[in-house]
């Protein structure tokens, strides 16, 4: 969630640093949130039924990470719009996967409190990402380092998810 918080908290400021007005930044943020809503409403169910929660969150995290990386280099307004749309798709699919994953791997009697714990941890990541983006901007005068560190967090997240997918498939193979 560190990676997803960076553009969400700093898109308007980032776009204004590139020379565009605040209204353009607000439109980009709105577009990003709208595509996130579409992704959350339709994408998670569609992919989750086919691939399960872990593979679905891997897909959405990969999309999010790729377009966060692209945001480092995007300076033309049309490119920023493309990045915002696809980052929103990736970001929107990540959070709704958490309860799906918890339900797939834990007994129903534990789902409520375990989901709450996951969401609390996610909120901590969102807070850290928002703060980190501002602190690094204040230090460097640019969002490039903050976005790069966000990509690093995203890659680390993909390694963890990939390990869990591998471990889960190995466990299924052992019982087959």
mmCIF file of C-alpha atoms in Angstrom:
data_model
loop_
_atom_site.group_PDB
_atom_site.id
_atom_site.type_symbol
_atom_site.label_atom_id
_atom_site.label_comp_id
_atom_site.label_asym_id
_atom_site.label_seq_id
_atom_site.Cartn_x
_atom_site.Cartn_y
_atom_site.Cartn_z
ATOM 1 C CA UNK A 1 0.000 0.000 0.000
ATOM 2 C CA UNK A 2 3.030 2.279 0.219
ATOM 3 C CA UNK A 3 3.254 2.192 -3.582
ATOM 4 C CA UNK A 4 -0.420 2.906 -4.159
ATOM 5 C CA UNK A 5 -0.517 5.852 -1.750
ATOM 6 C CA UNK A 6 2.162 7.844 -3.546
ATOM 7 C CA UNK A 7 0.211 8.842 -6.682
ATOM 8 C CA UNK A 8 -3.065 9.020 -4.798
ATOM 9 C CA UNK A 9 -1.742 11.536 -2.295
ATOM 10 C CA UNK A 10 0.548 13.458 -4.617
ATOM 11 C CA UNK A 11 -0.947 13.377 -8.135
ATOM 12 C CA UNK A 12 -2.260 16.940 -8.058
ATOM 13 C CA UNK A 13 1.033 18.316 -6.730
ATOM 14 C CA UNK A 14 3.077 16.183 -9.143
ATOM 15 C CA UNK A 15 1.090 17.380 -12.140
ATOM 16 C CA UNK A 16 1.369 21.003 -11.032
ATOM 17 C CA UNK A 17 5.150 20.549 -10.744
ATOM 18 C CA UNK A 18 5.115 19.477 -14.400
ATOM 19 C CA UNK A 19 3.478 22.786 -15.305
ATOM 20 C CA UNK A 20 -0.184 21.815 -15.491
ATOM 21 C CA UNK A 21 -2.891 23.488 -13.450
ATOM 22 C CA UNK A 22 -4.453 22.071 -10.299
ATOM 23 C CA UNK A 23 -7.728 21.374 -12.093
ATOM 24 C CA UNK A 24 -5.895 19.044 -14.482
ATOM 25 C CA UNK A 25 -4.367 17.239 -11.520
ATOM 26 C CA UNK A 26 -7.788 16.924 -9.914
ATOM 27 C CA UNK A 27 -9.234 15.514 -13.162
ATOM 28 C CA UNK A 28 -6.415 12.979 -13.323
ATOM 29 C CA UNK A 29 -6.982 11.938 -9.726
ATOM 30 C CA UNK A 30 -10.727 11.628 -10.358
ATOM 31 C CA UNK A 31 -10.089 9.520 -13.449
ATOM 32 C CA UNK A 32 -7.681 7.323 -11.507
ATOM 33 C CA UNK A 33 -10.259 6.808 -8.756
ATOM 34 C CA UNK A 34 -13.056 6.141 -11.268
ATOM 35 C CA UNK A 35 -11.054 3.419 -13.027
ATOM 36 C CA UNK A 36 -10.131 2.017 -9.608
ATOM 37 C CA UNK A 37 -13.834 1.745 -8.809
ATOM 38 C CA UNK A 38 -14.557 -0.071 -12.052
ATOM 39 C CA UNK A 39 -11.639 -2.415 -11.408
ATOM 40 C CA UNK A 40 -12.766 -3.099 -7.841
ATOM 41 C CA UNK A 41 -16.399 -3.661 -8.818
ATOM 42 C CA UNK A 42 -15.850 -5.851 -11.857
ATOM 43 C CA UNK A 43 -12.213 -6.906 -12.191
ATOM 44 C CA UNK A 44 -11.740 -8.621 -8.835
ATOM 45 C CA UNK A 45 -14.818 -10.792 -9.227
ATOM 46 C CA UNK A 46 -14.026 -11.648 -12.831
ATOM 47 C CA UNK A 47 -10.374 -12.562 -12.234
ATOM 48 C CA UNK A 48 -10.901 -13.878 -8.709
ATOM 49 C CA UNK A 49 -13.347 -16.539 -9.863
ATOM 50 C CA UNK A 50 -10.944 -17.703 -12.548
ATOM 51 C CA UNK A 51 -7.590 -17.536 -10.786
ATOM 52 C CA UNK A 52 -8.196 -17.166 -7.051
ATOM 53 C CA UNK A 53 -7.273 -14.282 -4.786
ATOM 54 C CA UNK A 54 -3.484 -14.611 -4.780
ATOM 55 C CA UNK A 55 -3.080 -14.718 -8.551
ATOM 56 C CA UNK A 56 -5.604 -11.898 -8.914
ATOM 57 C CA UNK A 57 -3.781 -9.626 -6.474
ATOM 58 C CA UNK A 58 -0.522 -10.471 -8.283
ATOM 59 C CA UNK A 59 -2.043 -9.308 -11.581
ATOM 60 C CA UNK A 60 -3.374 -6.061 -10.100
ATOM 61 C CA UNK A 61 -0.143 -5.389 -8.176
ATOM 62 C CA UNK A 62 1.900 -5.897 -11.336
ATOM 63 C CA UNK A 63 -0.291 -3.426 -13.233
ATOM 64 C CA UNK A 64 -0.013 -0.939 -10.376
ATOM 65 C CA UNK A 65 3.780 -1.262 -10.181
ATOM 66 C CA UNK A 66 4.315 -0.974 -13.929
ATOM 67 C CA UNK A 67 2.271 2.210 -14.197
ATOM 68 C CA UNK A 68 3.819 3.717 -11.072
ATOM 69 C CA UNK A 69 7.165 3.162 -12.817
ATOM 70 C CA UNK A 70 5.756 4.766 -15.987
ATOM 71 C CA UNK A 71 4.656 7.798 -13.959
ATOM 72 C CA UNK A 72 8.321 8.579 -13.245
ATOM 73 C CA UNK A 73 8.882 9.228 -16.950
ATOM 74 C CA UNK A 74 5.488 10.567 -18.031
ATOM 75 C CA UNK A 75 5.513 14.316 -18.556
ATOM 76 C CA UNK A 76 3.196 14.816 -21.537
ATOM 77 C CA UNK A 77 -0.377 15.244 -20.382
ATOM 78 C CA UNK A 78 -1.758 12.497 -22.640
ATOM 79 C CA UNK A 79 0.770 10.040 -21.201
ATOM 80 C CA UNK A 80 -0.121 11.028 -17.644
ATOM 81 C CA UNK A 81 -3.780 10.367 -18.474
ATOM 82 C CA UNK A 82 -2.904 6.884 -19.780
ATOM 83 C CA UNK A 83 -0.821 6.183 -16.674
ATOM 84 C CA UNK A 84 -3.600 7.433 -14.372
ATOM 85 C CA UNK A 85 -6.185 5.190 -16.043
ATOM 86 C CA UNK A 86 -4.082 2.035 -15.826
ATOM 87 C CA UNK A 87 -2.640 2.797 -12.392
ATOM 88 C CA UNK A 88 -6.243 3.151 -11.220
ATOM 89 C CA UNK A 89 -7.107 -0.246 -12.666
ATOM 90 C CA UNK A 90 -4.200 -1.845 -10.819
ATOM 91 C CA UNK A 91 -4.738 0.023 -7.568
ATOM 92 C CA UNK A 92 -8.483 -0.605 -7.583
ATOM 93 C CA UNK A 93 -8.021 -4.346 -7.725
ATOM 94 C CA UNK A 94 -5.540 -4.686 -4.877
ATOM 95 C CA UNK A 95 -7.560 -3.790 -1.770
ATOM 96 C CA UNK A 96 -10.678 -5.838 -2.610
ATOM 97 C CA UNK A 97 -8.488 -8.928 -3.012
ATOM 98 C CA UNK A 98 -7.506 -8.925 0.668
ATOM 99 C CA UNK A 99 -10.837 -10.236 2.015
ATOM 100 C CA UNK A 100 -11.002 -12.754 -0.831
ATOM 101 C CA UNK A 101 -7.554 -14.096 0.062
ATOM 102 C CA UNK A 102 -8.335 -14.193 3.782
ATOM 103 C CA UNK A 103 -11.510 -16.166 3.084
ATOM 104 C CA UNK A 104 -9.737 -18.595 0.760
ATOM 105 C CA UNK A 105 -7.088 -19.523 3.330
ATOM 106 C CA UNK A 106 -8.713 -19.166 6.754
ATOM 107 C CA UNK A 107 -11.759 -20.662 8.444
ATOM 108 C CA UNK A 108 -14.946 -18.602 8.280
ATOM 109 C CA UNK A 109 -14.846 -18.048 12.050
ATOM 110 C CA UNK A 110 -11.594 -16.056 11.694
ATOM 111 C CA UNK A 111 -12.345 -14.014 8.593
ATOM 112 C CA UNK A 112 -13.732 -10.919 10.324
ATOM 113 C CA UNK A 113 -10.852 -10.187 12.653
ATOM 114 C CA UNK A 114 -8.166 -11.319 10.182
ATOM 115 C CA UNK A 115 -9.583 -9.089 7.451
ATOM 116 C CA UNK A 116 -9.658 -6.196 9.904
ATOM 117 C CA UNK A 117 -6.007 -6.812 10.766
ATOM 118 C CA UNK A 118 -5.036 -6.875 7.090
ATOM 119 C CA UNK A 119 -6.903 -3.610 6.450
ATOM 120 C CA UNK A 120 -5.211 -1.962 9.462
ATOM 121 C CA UNK A 121 -1.811 -2.978 8.078
ATOM 122 C CA UNK A 122 -2.814 -1.725 4.624
ATOM 123 C CA UNK A 123 -3.837 1.602 6.151
ATOM 124 C CA UNK A 124 -0.419 1.854 7.793
ATOM 125 C CA UNK A 125 1.183 1.328 4.386
ATOM 126 C CA UNK A 126 -1.034 4.020 2.889
ATOM 127 C CA UNK A 127 -0.030 6.425 5.643
ATOM 128 C CA UNK A 128 3.660 5.614 5.201
ATOM 129 C CA UNK A 129 3.474 6.052 1.426
ATOM 130 C CA UNK A 130 1.706 9.400 1.683
ATOM 131 C CA UNK A 131 4.171 10.689 4.263
ATOM 132 C CA UNK A 132 7.187 9.275 2.415
ATOM 133 C CA UNK A 133 6.189 10.994 -0.820
ATOM 134 C CA UNK A 134 5.950 14.360 0.901
ATOM 135 C CA UNK A 135 9.154 13.924 2.899
ATOM 136 C CA UNK A 136 11.154 12.891 -0.169
ATOM 137 C CA UNK A 137 9.678 15.718 -2.207
ATOM 138 C CA UNK A 138 10.662 18.190 0.512
ATOM 139 C CA UNK A 139 14.195 16.767 0.473
ATOM 140 C CA UNK A 140 14.720 16.436 -3.300
ATOM 141 C CA UNK A 141 12.231 18.861 -4.879
ATOM 142 C CA UNK A 142 10.894 16.054 -7.090
ATOM 143 C CA UNK A 143 8.620 13.032 -6.845
ATOM 144 C CA UNK A 144 10.951 10.811 -8.908
ATOM 145 C CA UNK A 145 12.748 9.285 -5.922
ATOM 146 C CA UNK A 146 9.481 8.750 -4.044
ATOM 147 C CA UNK A 147 7.906 7.004 -7.048
ATOM 148 C CA UNK A 148 11.062 4.916 -7.529
ATOM 149 C CA UNK A 149 10.978 3.795 -3.896
ATOM 150 C CA UNK A 150 7.279 3.030 -4.343
ATOM 151 C CA UNK A 151 8.174 0.791 -7.292
ATOM 152 C CA UNK A 152 10.664 -0.966 -5.006
ATOM 153 C CA UNK A 153 7.954 -1.574 -2.413
ATOM 154 C CA UNK A 154 5.712 -2.878 -5.202
ATOM 155 C CA UNK A 155 8.396 -5.274 -6.463
ATOM 156 C CA UNK A 156 8.930 -6.568 -2.921
ATOM 157 C CA UNK A 157 5.156 -7.083 -2.672
ATOM 158 C CA UNK A 158 5.186 -9.049 -5.940
ATOM 159 C CA UNK A 159 7.959 -11.297 -4.593
ATOM 160 C CA UNK A 160 5.913 -12.022 -1.465
ATOM 161 C CA UNK A 161 2.769 -12.761 -3.471
ATOM 162 C CA UNK A 162 4.750 -14.881 -5.934
ATOM 163 C CA UNK A 163 6.216 -16.873 -3.040
ATOM 164 C CA UNK A 164 2.734 -17.434 -1.587
ATOM 165 C CA UNK A 165 1.402 -18.546 -4.970
ATOM 166 C CA UNK A 166 4.326 -20.960 -5.372
ATOM 167 C CA UNK A 167 3.946 -22.255 -1.818
ATOM 168 C CA UNK A 168 0.215 -22.757 -2.264
ATOM 169 C CA UNK A 169 0.641 -24.597 -5.571
ATOM 170 C CA UNK A 170 3.412 -26.764 -4.065
ATOM 171 C CA UNK A 171 1.141 -27.644 -1.158
ATOM 172 C CA UNK A 172 -1.688 -28.594 -3.538
ATOM 173 C CA UNK A 173 0.723 -30.755 -5.569
ATOM 174 C CA UNK A 174 1.873 -32.548 -2.401
ATOM 175 C CA UNK A 175 -1.711 -33.527 -1.565
ATOM 176 C CA UNK A 176 -2.670 -34.478 -5.130
#
